[in-house]
Each structure stands twice: as C-alpha cells, then as structure tokens.
C-alpha cells in the first residue's frame, strides 16, 4: 500500500529578483519509483521551482533543483515543502 510523506524546512538567505539558488536534498524515505513534488513557500516574493532532477549516490536518492525569484521584490527567507508517495 502506498504511503504519503511530507517534509518542510526553511532557508534564510537573500534572493533578489531574477536570482537563482541551487538546492540538493536527500532523505532516507525516497526510493526508485516514488512520486515527488517540491514547492517553494515565499514570505513576500514570487518563487518558482525549476530543473528538478532525481539521482542516486550510493544508497541515497537525492533531489537537485533550483529556486528562482520570478517576482519583482527581493526575498529574505523562504520555506521548501517536499511531498512524496512511496510504493
């Protein structure tokens, strides 16, 4: 039976309009065939997640992606939400 999992954490970093931050994240719950989503939760800007990639390093499954400030205001901090459905 499939299980739905969720994780959230915050980043405190500046991100000017048009700025891009690369993020690599791993979690022991990810595995081959899981459905994974990533969302960026801004405080005052408009953010997008792009270039999501999934790869394996040994026994860990890692996510790599970029968060982009697509708005007109600088961002001082934001949250990242991860959701996945495992087999």
Tab-separated table of C-alpha atoms in Angstrom:
chain	number	residue	atom	x	y	z
A	1	UNK	CA	0.000	0.000	0.000
A	2	UNK	CA	1.318	3.472	-0.873
A	3	UNK	CA	2.236	5.949	1.849
A	4	UNK	CA	2.130	9.747	1.582
A	5	UNK	CA	5.050	11.542	3.245
A	6	UNK	CA	5.800	15.237	3.768
A	7	UNK	CA	8.768	17.289	4.936
A	8	UNK	CA	9.295	21.056	5.307
A	9	UNK	CA	12.262	23.258	6.153
A	10	UNK	CA	13.206	26.927	5.951
A	11	UNK	CA	16.102	28.721	4.287
A	12	UNK	CA	17.258	32.129	5.463
A	13	UNK	CA	19.035	33.649	2.505
A	14	UNK	CA	18.645	36.644	0.223
A	15	UNK	CA	17.264	36.123	-3.259
A	16	UNK	CA	16.929	39.170	-5.485
A	17	UNK	CA	14.505	39.321	-8.426
A	18	UNK	CA	15.849	37.055	-11.153
A	19	UNK	CA	18.143	35.316	-8.654
A	20	UNK	CA	18.581	31.540	-8.610
A	21	UNK	CA	19.619	29.252	-5.738
A	22	UNK	CA	20.592	25.641	-6.392
A	23	UNK	CA	19.495	23.113	-3.748
A	24	UNK	CA	20.436	19.444	-3.312
A	25	UNK	CA	18.457	17.456	-0.770
A	26	UNK	CA	18.297	13.831	0.274
A	27	UNK	CA	16.019	11.892	2.535
A	28	UNK	CA	16.163	8.231	3.540
A	29	UNK	CA	12.479	7.803	2.599
A	30	UNK	CA	12.951	8.387	-1.149
A	31	UNK	CA	13.280	5.372	-3.389
A	32	UNK	CA	13.069	4.346	-7.012
A	33	UNK	CA	9.575	4.842	-8.443
A	34	UNK	CA	8.314	7.350	-5.843
A	35	UNK	CA	6.271	10.359	-6.991
A	36	UNK	CA	7.953	13.509	-5.609
A	37	UNK	CA	6.892	17.188	-5.531
A	38	UNK	CA	8.772	20.300	-4.371
A	39	UNK	CA	7.190	23.681	-3.574
A	40	UNK	CA	8.826	26.959	-2.538
A	41	UNK	CA	6.909	28.999	0.063
A	42	UNK	CA	7.909	32.697	-0.087
A	43	UNK	CA	7.442	35.337	2.565
A	44	UNK	CA	7.000	38.284	0.192
A	45	UNK	CA	8.296	37.419	-3.287
A	46	UNK	CA	7.104	35.123	-6.081
A	47	UNK	CA	9.198	31.961	-6.291
A	48	UNK	CA	9.337	29.072	-8.747
A	49	UNK	CA	10.999	25.655	-8.610
A	50	UNK	CA	12.729	24.555	-11.808
A	51	UNK	CA	15.092	21.908	-13.168
A	52	UNK	CA	14.097	19.181	-10.693
A	53	UNK	CA	16.418	16.191	-11.012
A	54	UNK	CA	16.474	12.893	-9.136
A	55	UNK	CA	19.680	10.857	-8.907
A	56	UNK	CA	21.269	8.159	-6.780
A	57	UNK	CA	24.537	8.424	-4.837
A	58	UNK	CA	25.239	5.029	-3.334
A	59	UNK	CA	22.216	4.107	-1.222
A	60	UNK	CA	20.816	7.681	-1.098
A	61	UNK	CA	18.307	9.107	-3.555
A	62	UNK	CA	18.925	12.845	-3.961
A	63	UNK	CA	16.905	15.705	-5.381
A	64	UNK	CA	18.568	18.658	-7.061
A	65	UNK	CA	16.600	21.711	-8.154
A	66	UNK	CA	16.704	25.489	-8.426
A	67	UNK	CA	14.556	28.080	-6.683
A	68	UNK	CA	14.089	31.240	-8.755
A	69	UNK	CA	12.730	34.608	-7.671
A	70	UNK	CA	10.377	35.352	-10.580
A	71	UNK	CA	8.793	38.359	-8.863
A	72	UNK	CA	9.816	41.998	-8.516
A	73	UNK	CA	10.624	42.026	-4.780
A	74	UNK	CA	13.699	40.597	-3.068
A	75	UNK	CA	13.180	37.629	-0.756
A	76	UNK	CA	14.898	37.298	2.633
A	77	UNK	CA	13.824	33.751	3.523
A	78	UNK	CA	11.550	31.012	2.252
A	79	UNK	CA	10.376	27.524	3.027
A	80	UNK	CA	10.650	24.358	0.983
A	81	UNK	CA	7.968	21.699	1.095
A	82	UNK	CA	8.548	18.149	-0.125
A	83	UNK	CA	5.808	15.625	-0.673
A	84	UNK	CA	6.179	12.106	-1.966
A	85	UNK	CA	4.167	8.968	-2.416
A	86	UNK	CA	6.157	5.783	-1.948
A	87	UNK	CA	5.305	2.337	-3.178
